[in-house]
Amino acid sequence: MENIIGCNGAPTTIAVTGGKISAIGADARNAGPTEIVDGAGRLLLPGLVDGHIHLDKTLIGLPFIPHIPGDTVAKRIAAERELRRTVSLPVTARGAALIAQIAAMGTVAVRSHVDIDTEAKLSGLEAVLSLKQSHGHLIDIQTVAFPQSGIIRDPGTAELLDAAIEAGADLVGGLDPAGIDNDISGHLDVIFAIAGKHGVGIDLHLHDGGALGAFELRQIAERTIALGLEGKVAVSHAFCLGELSDSDFARTAALLAKANIAIMTNGPGPVPMPPVKRLQAEGVRIFAGSDNIRDAWSPFGNGDLIERAGIICDRQDFRADADLALAFSLVTAASGAVLGRGAPLTIGAAADFLLVRAGSLAEAVAGRDRDRIVYKAGRKIAEAGQLV
Ligand SMILES: [Zn+2]
């Protein structure tokens, strides 16, 4: 493919062989292509990687369902379980509708948390694992066995989480060890035991705020180091990092960096959020994802990760070109690294990329133009917001 503009603003050429990038830059023209595609002067961007999504929860594909309010995590869990019993469309159909929507916008890989509880058991996971097979040509799916209803307060869940890993989930999840289970050690004992037993990573939802949340983060970091799981553990949300004293922030960030724990943010609404640059300055990895998209937790969200990068810019007061590029990296290189993908747009990497109408990366983030051409494994899968 020629006549495209690289992220650095310079014209470039990209060669694809067997679904992978075989050459990039001026010499790619000499790679002996059998077919030459004209990029029409569009900007080349890496495929978008959603570090946190819930394919099983979405209500996309159904008529709009009004949001049921709930002012605590526990109330929302109860409301969601009630709603789940009445939804007629199966997870496979709703998840497929969401995949079609996000793939058309340029998402090439996701980490999907999937509810595991004593009512749903492994049904949601089985549905998402079938989507992983049926939709692999559009998107790569990693799954987290997520105890949405808690572990200690929902006896039997620990065994189900273990079974979920046996059934093919890639990571074990967790949820507010204090706020939901009121048993930090008990909750962490279960998920770290499963991670150790199966050699899988962890990605835990942590909404618990302030000093309590920071204490839990340090507990997670210490256990990560003790078990040699550095680099395999992520904590999603970690709102508490946005509301700590300088000294608490410093000691918590230092432990997170030592344990190589990655923090996921979606640039949430009116709650504190992890400070992106401060964490990076302390050596803490940070990545981003959509989280809830049109489900019992939020009527909003569309899965557009370029829009998500813009939302993070708004929350962090990012305006300079370099800041917009930083936000974009959270939904591409950084999220990709957490999902175990190599550096994007490099030789040997999957030929997963977008061509957009923008003169620079900053303009692409600011403009959020939906007229994107999406390539997955070197094959054009979408154009102008529609799958082809
Ligand atoms: Zn989530």
PDB file of C-alpha atoms in Angstrom, residues 3-220:
ATOM      1  CA  ASN A   3       0.455   7.025  -0.877  1.00  0.00           C
ATOM      2  CA  ILE A   4      -0.219   7.046   2.865  1.00  0.00           C
ATOM      3  CA  ILE A   5       0.998   9.330   5.637  1.00  0.00           C
ATOM      4  CA  GLY A   6       2.760   7.895   8.679  1.00  0.00           C
ATOM      5  CA  CYS A   7       2.034   8.991  12.265  1.00  0.00           C
ATOM      6  CA  ASN A   8       5.089  11.251  12.053  1.00  0.00           C
ATOM      7  CA  GLY A   9       3.455  13.130   9.163  1.00  0.00           C
ATOM      8  CA  ALA A  10       5.846  11.824   6.494  1.00  0.00           C
ATOM      9  CA  PRO A  11       4.693   9.880   3.413  1.00  0.00           C
ATOM     10  CA  THR A  12       5.205   6.146   3.779  1.00  0.00           C
ATOM     11  CA  THR A  13       4.505   2.770   2.220  1.00  0.00           C
ATOM     12  CA  ILE A  14       3.541  -0.489   3.895  1.00  0.00           C
ATOM     13  CA  ALA A  15       3.942  -4.032   2.591  1.00  0.00           C
ATOM     14  CA  VAL A  16       1.797  -6.918   3.855  1.00  0.00           C
ATOM     15  CA  THR A  17       2.597 -10.600   3.457  1.00  0.00           C
ATOM     16  CA  GLY A  18       0.547 -13.410   4.984  1.00  0.00           C
ATOM     17  CA  GLY A  19      -1.459 -11.042   7.179  1.00  0.00           C
ATOM     18  CA  LYS A  20       1.652  -9.501   8.714  1.00  0.00           C
ATOM     19  CA  ILE A  21       3.630  -6.357   8.014  1.00  0.00           C
ATOM     20  CA  SER A  22       6.676  -7.406   5.995  1.00  0.00           C
ATOM     21  CA  ALA A  23       8.109  -3.957   5.317  1.00  0.00           C
ATOM     22  CA  ILE A  24       7.303  -0.383   6.215  1.00  0.00           C
ATOM     23  CA  GLY A  25       8.820   2.858   4.961  1.00  0.00           C
ATOM     24  CA  ALA A  26      10.421   3.861   1.683  1.00  0.00           C
ATOM     25  CA  ASP A  27      11.845   0.415   0.896  1.00  0.00           C
ATOM     26  CA  ALA A  28       8.460  -1.355   1.272  1.00  0.00           C
ATOM     27  CA  ARG A  29       7.857  -0.522  -2.404  1.00  0.00           C
ATOM     28  CA  ASN A  30      10.719  -2.914  -3.191  1.00  0.00           C
ATOM     29  CA  ALA A  31       9.125  -5.828  -1.318  1.00  0.00           C
ATOM     30  CA  GLY A  32       7.788  -7.207  -4.606  1.00  0.00           C
ATOM     31  CA  PRO A  33       4.070  -6.691  -3.995  1.00  0.00           C
ATOM     32  CA  THR A  34       1.606  -8.667  -6.078  1.00  0.00           C
ATOM     33  CA  GLU A  35      -1.059  -6.011  -5.543  1.00  0.00           C
ATOM     34  CA  ILE A  36      -0.601  -2.283  -5.003  1.00  0.00           C
ATOM     35  CA  VAL A  37      -3.278  -0.378  -3.058  1.00  0.00           C
ATOM     36  CA  ASP A  38      -3.495   3.418  -3.220  1.00  0.00           C
ATOM     37  CA  GLY A  39      -3.987   4.877   0.260  1.00  0.00           C
ATOM     38  CA  ALA A  40      -5.285   8.147  -1.242  1.00  0.00           C
ATOM     39  CA  GLY A  41      -3.121  10.266   1.033  1.00  0.00           C
ATOM     40  CA  ARG A  42      -4.802   9.049   4.224  1.00  0.00           C
ATOM     41  CA  LEU A  43      -3.130   8.896   7.629  1.00  0.00           C
ATOM     42  CA  LEU A  44      -1.952   5.451   8.739  1.00  0.00           C
ATOM     43  CA  LEU A  45      -2.853   4.550  12.333  1.00  0.00           C
ATOM     44  CA  PRO A  46      -2.348   1.321  14.271  1.00  0.00           C
ATOM     45  CA  GLY A  47      -5.435  -0.827  14.920  1.00  0.00           C
ATOM     46  CA  LEU A  48      -7.280   0.143  18.107  1.00  0.00           C
ATOM     47  CA  VAL A  49      -7.053  -2.175  21.125  1.00  0.00           C
ATOM     48  CA  ASP A  50      -9.800  -2.054  23.753  1.00  0.00           C
ATOM     49  CA  GLY A  51      -8.190  -2.937  27.075  1.00  0.00           C
ATOM     50  CA  HIS A  52     -11.509  -3.293  28.911  1.00  0.00           C
ATOM     51  CA  ILE A  53     -14.906  -4.157  27.512  1.00  0.00           C
ATOM     52  CA  HIS A  54     -17.885  -6.329  28.535  1.00  0.00           C
ATOM     53  CA  LEU A  55     -19.107  -8.184  25.434  1.00  0.00           C
ATOM     54  CA  ASP A  56     -21.574 -10.229  27.511  1.00  0.00           C
ATOM     55  CA  LYS A  57     -23.288  -7.267  29.184  1.00  0.00           C
ATOM     56  CA  THR A  58     -24.157  -5.101  26.196  1.00  0.00           C
ATOM     57  CA  LEU A  59     -27.795  -4.546  25.252  1.00  0.00           C
ATOM     58  CA  ILE A  60     -26.890  -3.472  21.717  1.00  0.00           C
ATOM     59  CA  GLY A  61     -29.112  -5.294  19.267  1.00  0.00           C
ATOM     60  CA  LEU A  62     -32.186  -4.713  21.451  1.00  0.00           C
ATOM     61  CA  PRO A  63     -34.551  -1.733  21.474  1.00  0.00           C
ATOM     62  CA  PHE A  64     -33.171   0.917  23.877  1.00  0.00           C
ATOM     63  CA  ILE A  65     -33.734  -0.114  27.490  1.00  0.00           C
ATOM     64  CA  PRO A  66     -34.036   2.797  29.948  1.00  0.00           C
ATOM     65  CA  HIS A  67     -31.295   2.900  32.577  1.00  0.00           C
ATOM     66  CA  ILE A  68     -32.225   1.658  36.051  1.00  0.00           C
ATOM     67  CA  PRO A  69     -30.502   4.000  38.531  1.00  0.00           C
ATOM     68  CA  GLY A  70     -28.447   2.669  41.420  1.00  0.00           C
ATOM     69  CA  ASP A  71     -26.177   4.781  43.588  1.00  0.00           C
ATOM     70  CA  THR A  72     -23.905   1.967  44.800  1.00  0.00           C
ATOM     71  CA  VAL A  73     -22.052  -0.838  43.049  1.00  0.00           C
ATOM     72  CA  ALA A  74     -24.076  -3.387  45.043  1.00  0.00           C
ATOM     73  CA  LYS A  75     -27.425  -1.887  43.923  1.00  0.00           C
ATOM     74  CA  ARG A  76     -26.319  -1.871  40.308  1.00  0.00           C
ATOM     75  CA  ILE A  77     -25.266  -5.515  40.523  1.00  0.00           C
ATOM     76  CA  ALA A  78     -28.749  -6.395  41.803  1.00  0.00           C
ATOM     77  CA  ALA A  79     -30.417  -4.322  39.067  1.00  0.00           C
ATOM     78  CA  GLU A  80     -28.318  -5.957  36.380  1.00  0.00           C
ATOM     79  CA  ARG A  81     -29.111  -9.476  37.575  1.00  0.00           C
ATOM     80  CA  GLU A  82     -32.813  -8.617  37.517  1.00  0.00           C
ATOM     81  CA  LEU A  83     -32.548  -7.188  33.994  1.00  0.00           C
ATOM     82  CA  ARG A  84     -30.512 -10.156  32.762  1.00  0.00           C
ATOM     83  CA  ARG A  85     -33.409 -12.506  33.563  1.00  0.00           C
ATOM     84  CA  THR A  86     -35.727 -10.593  31.219  1.00  0.00           C
ATOM     85  CA  VAL A  87     -33.459 -10.005  28.207  1.00  0.00           C
ATOM     86  CA  SER A  88     -34.534 -12.207  25.327  1.00  0.00           C
ATOM     87  CA  LEU A  89     -31.614 -11.792  22.901  1.00  0.00           C
ATOM     88  CA  PRO A  90     -28.739 -14.175  23.738  1.00  0.00           C
ATOM     89  CA  VAL A  91     -25.203 -13.001  24.542  1.00  0.00           C
ATOM     90  CA  THR A  92     -23.950 -14.334  21.219  1.00  0.00           C
ATOM     91  CA  ALA A  93     -26.328 -12.043  19.284  1.00  0.00           C
ATOM     92  CA  ARG A  94     -25.745  -8.940  21.424  1.00  0.00           C
ATOM     93  CA  GLY A  95     -21.993  -9.506  21.541  1.00  0.00           C
ATOM     94  CA  ALA A  96     -21.887 -10.034  17.774  1.00  0.00           C
ATOM     95  CA  ALA A  97     -23.736  -6.746  17.236  1.00  0.00           C
ATOM     96  CA  LEU A  98     -21.225  -4.919  19.431  1.00  0.00           C
ATOM     97  CA  ILE A  99     -18.271  -6.566  17.692  1.00  0.00           C
ATOM     98  CA  ALA A 100     -19.633  -5.483  14.302  1.00  0.00           C
ATOM     99  CA  GLN A 101     -19.980  -1.927  15.588  1.00  0.00           C
ATOM    100  CA  ILE A 102     -16.495  -1.633  17.093  1.00  0.00           C
ATOM    101  CA  ALA A 103     -14.684  -3.503  14.318  1.00  0.00           C
ATOM    102  CA  ALA A 104     -16.142  -1.023  11.831  1.00  0.00           C
ATOM    103  CA  MET A 105     -14.612   1.796  13.899  1.00  0.00           C
ATOM    104  CA  GLY A 106     -11.179   0.190  13.916  1.00  0.00           C
ATOM    105  CA  THR A 107     -10.992  -1.948  17.051  1.00  0.00           C
ATOM    106  CA  VAL A 108      -8.891  -4.997  16.214  1.00  0.00           C
ATOM    107  CA  ALA A 109      -8.517  -6.591  19.672  1.00  0.00           C
ATOM    108  CA  VAL A 110     -10.305  -6.500  23.035  1.00  0.00           C
ATOM    109  CA  ARG A 111      -9.971  -7.750  26.585  1.00  0.00           C
ATOM    110  CA  SER A 112     -13.509  -8.708  27.575  1.00  0.00           C
ATOM    111  CA  HIS A 113     -14.437  -9.272  31.187  1.00  0.00           C
ATOM    112  CA  VAL A 114     -17.234 -11.869  31.361  1.00  0.00           C
ATOM    113  CA  ASP A 115     -19.589 -12.231  34.326  1.00  0.00           C
ATOM    114  CA  ILE A 116     -19.142 -15.417  36.323  1.00  0.00           C
ATOM    115  CA  ASP A 117     -21.625 -15.892  39.165  1.00  0.00           C
ATOM    116  CA  THR A 118     -23.730 -18.659  40.676  1.00  0.00           C
ATOM    117  CA  GLU A 119     -26.702 -17.747  38.479  1.00  0.00           C
ATOM    118  CA  ALA A 120     -25.046 -17.212  35.075  1.00  0.00           C
ATOM    119  CA  LYS A 121     -22.362 -19.785  35.864  1.00  0.00           C
ATOM    120  CA  LEU A 122     -20.191 -20.180  32.720  1.00  0.00           C
ATOM    121  CA  SER A 123     -22.931 -19.382  30.167  1.00  0.00           C
ATOM    122  CA  GLY A 124     -21.631 -15.886  29.359  1.00  0.00           C
ATOM    123  CA  LEU A 125     -18.076 -17.167  29.000  1.00  0.00           C
ATOM    124  CA  GLU A 126     -19.173 -19.960  26.695  1.00  0.00           C
ATOM    125  CA  ALA A 127     -20.984 -17.401  24.529  1.00  0.00           C
ATOM    126  CA  VAL A 128     -17.971 -15.073  24.344  1.00  0.00           C
ATOM    127  CA  LEU A 129     -15.627 -17.980  23.596  1.00  0.00           C
ATOM    128  CA  SER A 130     -17.900 -18.927  20.701  1.00  0.00           C
ATOM    129  CA  LEU A 131     -17.759 -15.304  19.468  1.00  0.00           C
ATOM    130  CA  LYS A 132     -13.969 -15.526  19.665  1.00  0.00           C
ATOM    131  CA  GLN A 133     -14.154 -18.394  17.169  1.00  0.00           C
ATOM    132  CA  SER A 134     -16.879 -17.018  14.909  1.00  0.00           C
ATOM    133  CA  HIS A 135     -15.553 -13.442  14.759  1.00  0.00           C
ATOM    134  CA  GLY A 136     -11.801 -13.999  14.770  1.00  0.00           C
ATOM    135  CA  HIS A 137     -11.559 -12.520  11.285  1.00  0.00           C
ATOM    136  CA  LEU A 138     -12.735  -9.176  12.718  1.00  0.00           C
ATOM    137  CA  ILE A 139     -11.295  -9.038  16.197  1.00  0.00           C
ATOM    138  CA  ASP A 140      -9.003 -10.840  18.647  1.00  0.00           C
ATOM    139  CA  ILE A 141     -10.744 -11.542  21.970  1.00  0.00           C
ATOM    140  CA  GLN A 142      -9.075 -12.113  25.335  1.00  0.00           C
ATOM    141  CA  THR A 143     -11.379 -13.102  28.217  1.00  0.00           C
ATOM    142  CA  VAL A 144     -11.329 -12.395  31.949  1.00  0.00           C
ATOM    143  CA  ALA A 145     -13.419 -14.533  34.315  1.00  0.00           C
ATOM    144  CA  PHE A 146     -15.088 -11.701  36.225  1.00  0.00           C
ATOM    145  CA  PRO A 147     -16.868 -12.282  39.567  1.00  0.00           C
ATOM    146  CA  GLN A 148     -19.386  -9.447  39.099  1.00  0.00           C
ATOM    147  CA  SER A 149     -21.424 -10.529  42.140  1.00  0.00           C
ATOM    148  CA  GLY A 150     -18.392 -10.959  44.392  1.00  0.00           C
ATOM    149  CA  ILE A 151     -16.667 -14.141  45.506  1.00  0.00           C
ATOM    150  CA  ILE A 152     -17.084 -14.397  49.261  1.00  0.00           C
ATOM    151  CA  ARG A 153     -20.654 -13.028  49.233  1.00  0.00           C
ATOM    152  CA  ASP A 154     -21.661 -15.428  46.435  1.00  0.00           C
ATOM    153  CA  PRO A 155     -20.482 -18.866  47.661  1.00  0.00           C
ATOM    154  CA  GLY A 156     -19.616 -21.216  44.808  1.00  0.00           C
ATOM    155  CA  THR A 157     -18.104 -18.428  42.689  1.00  0.00           C
ATOM    156  CA  ALA A 158     -14.518 -19.362  43.559  1.00  0.00           C
ATOM    157  CA  GLU A 159     -15.054 -22.845  42.107  1.00  0.00           C
ATOM    158  CA  LEU A 160     -16.737 -21.331  39.036  1.00  0.00           C
ATOM    159  CA  LEU A 161     -13.791 -18.984  38.446  1.00  0.00           C
ATOM    160  CA  ASP A 162     -11.460 -21.950  38.555  1.00  0.00           C
ATOM    161  CA  ALA A 163     -13.731 -23.816  36.120  1.00  0.00           C
ATOM    162  CA  ALA A 164     -13.814 -20.742  33.866  1.00  0.00           C
ATOM    163  CA  ILE A 165     -10.051 -20.849  33.480  1.00  0.00           C
ATOM    164  CA  GLU A 166     -10.263 -24.586  32.749  1.00  0.00           C
ATOM    165  CA  ALA A 167     -12.902 -23.750  30.121  1.00  0.00           C
ATOM    166  CA  GLY A 168     -10.639 -21.281  28.337  1.00  0.00           C
ATOM    167  CA  ALA A 169     -10.789 -17.875  30.055  1.00  0.00           C
ATOM    168  CA  ASP A 170      -7.402 -16.175  29.713  1.00  0.00           C
ATOM    169  CA  LEU A 171      -7.283 -14.312  33.030  1.00  0.00           C
ATOM    170  CA  VAL A 172      -8.983 -14.316  36.403  1.00  0.00           C
ATOM    171  CA  GLY A 173     -10.765 -11.154  37.508  1.00  0.00           C
ATOM    172  CA  GLY A 174     -11.793  -9.639  40.815  1.00  0.00           C
ATOM    173  CA  LEU A 175     -14.037  -6.930  42.194  1.00  0.00           C
ATOM    174  CA  ASP A 176     -13.681  -4.561  45.146  1.00  0.00           C
ATOM    175  CA  PRO A 177     -12.317  -6.986  47.759  1.00  0.00           C
ATOM    176  CA  ALA A 178     -13.393  -4.567  50.497  1.00  0.00           C
ATOM    177  CA  GLY A 179     -16.404  -2.792  49.003  1.00  0.00           C
ATOM    178  CA  ILE A 180     -18.211  -5.845  47.676  1.00  0.00           C
ATOM    179  CA  ASP A 181     -16.816  -8.814  49.602  1.00  0.00           C
ATOM    180  CA  ASN A 182     -15.830  -7.017  52.817  1.00  0.00           C
ATOM    181  CA  ASP A 183     -12.902  -9.442  52.978  1.00  0.00           C
ATOM    182  CA  ILE A 184      -9.737  -8.208  51.304  1.00  0.00           C
ATOM    183  CA  SER A 185      -7.593 -11.215  52.202  1.00  0.00           C
ATOM    184  CA  GLY A 186     -10.302 -13.749  51.443  1.00  0.00           C
ATOM    185  CA  HIS A 187     -10.997 -12.267  48.010  1.00  0.00           C
ATOM    186  CA  LEU A 188      -7.335 -11.913  47.057  1.00  0.00           C
ATOM    187  CA  ASP A 189      -6.523 -15.405  48.390  1.00  0.00           C
ATOM    188  CA  VAL A 190      -8.992 -16.881  45.893  1.00  0.00           C
ATOM    189  CA  ILE A 191      -7.906 -15.031  42.768  1.00  0.00           C
ATOM    190  CA  PHE A 192      -4.173 -15.230  43.403  1.00  0.00           C
ATOM    191  CA  ALA A 193      -4.509 -18.970  44.124  1.00  0.00           C
ATOM    192  CA  ILE A 194      -6.292 -19.464  40.783  1.00  0.00           C
ATOM    193  CA  ALA A 195      -3.702 -17.343  38.969  1.00  0.00           C
ATOM    194  CA  GLY A 196      -0.875 -19.330  40.549  1.00  0.00           C
ATOM    195  CA  LYS A 197      -2.513 -22.712  39.912  1.00  0.00           C
ATOM    196  CA  HIS A 198      -3.161 -22.062  36.225  1.00  0.00           C
ATOM    197  CA  GLY A 199      -0.312 -19.661  35.419  1.00  0.00           C
ATOM    198  CA  VAL A 200      -2.712 -16.955  34.223  1.00  0.00           C
ATOM    199  CA  GLY A 201      -2.782 -13.211  34.780  1.00  0.00           C
ATOM    200  CA  ILE A 202      -5.209 -11.131  36.839  1.00  0.00           C
ATOM    201  CA  ASP A 203      -7.320  -8.077  35.944  1.00  0.00           C
ATOM    202  CA  LEU A 204      -9.297  -6.798  38.927  1.00  0.00           C
ATOM    203  CA  HIS A 205     -12.015  -4.110  38.992  1.00  0.00           C
ATOM    204  CA  LEU A 206     -11.308  -1.721  41.877  1.00  0.00           C
ATOM    205  CA  HIS A 207     -13.826   1.043  42.573  1.00  0.00           C
ATOM    206  CA  ASP A 208     -13.014   1.302  46.299  1.00  0.00           C
ATOM    207  CA  GLY A 209     -11.836   4.845  46.868  1.00  0.00           C
ATOM    208  CA  GLY A 210      -9.331   6.829  48.914  1.00  0.00           C
ATOM    209  CA  ALA A 211      -7.007   5.284  51.469  1.00  0.00           C
ATOM    210  CA  LEU A 212      -8.935   1.988  51.438  1.00  0.00           C
ATOM    211  CA  GLY A 213      -8.508   1.569  47.686  1.00  0.00           C
ATOM    212  CA  ALA A 214      -4.822   2.490  47.926  1.00  0.00           C
ATOM    213  CA  PHE A 215      -4.330  -0.088  50.686  1.00  0.00           C
ATOM    214  CA  GLU A 216      -5.903  -2.722  48.435  1.00  0.00           C
ATOM    215  CA  LEU A 217      -3.638  -1.686  45.540  1.00  0.00           C
ATOM    216  CA  ARG A 218      -0.590  -2.141  47.759  1.00  0.00           C
ATOM    217  CA  GLN A 219      -1.872  -5.537  48.918  1.00  0.00           C
ATOM    218  CA  ILE A 220      -2.318  -6.577  45.281  1.00  0.00           C
TER     219      ILE A 220
END
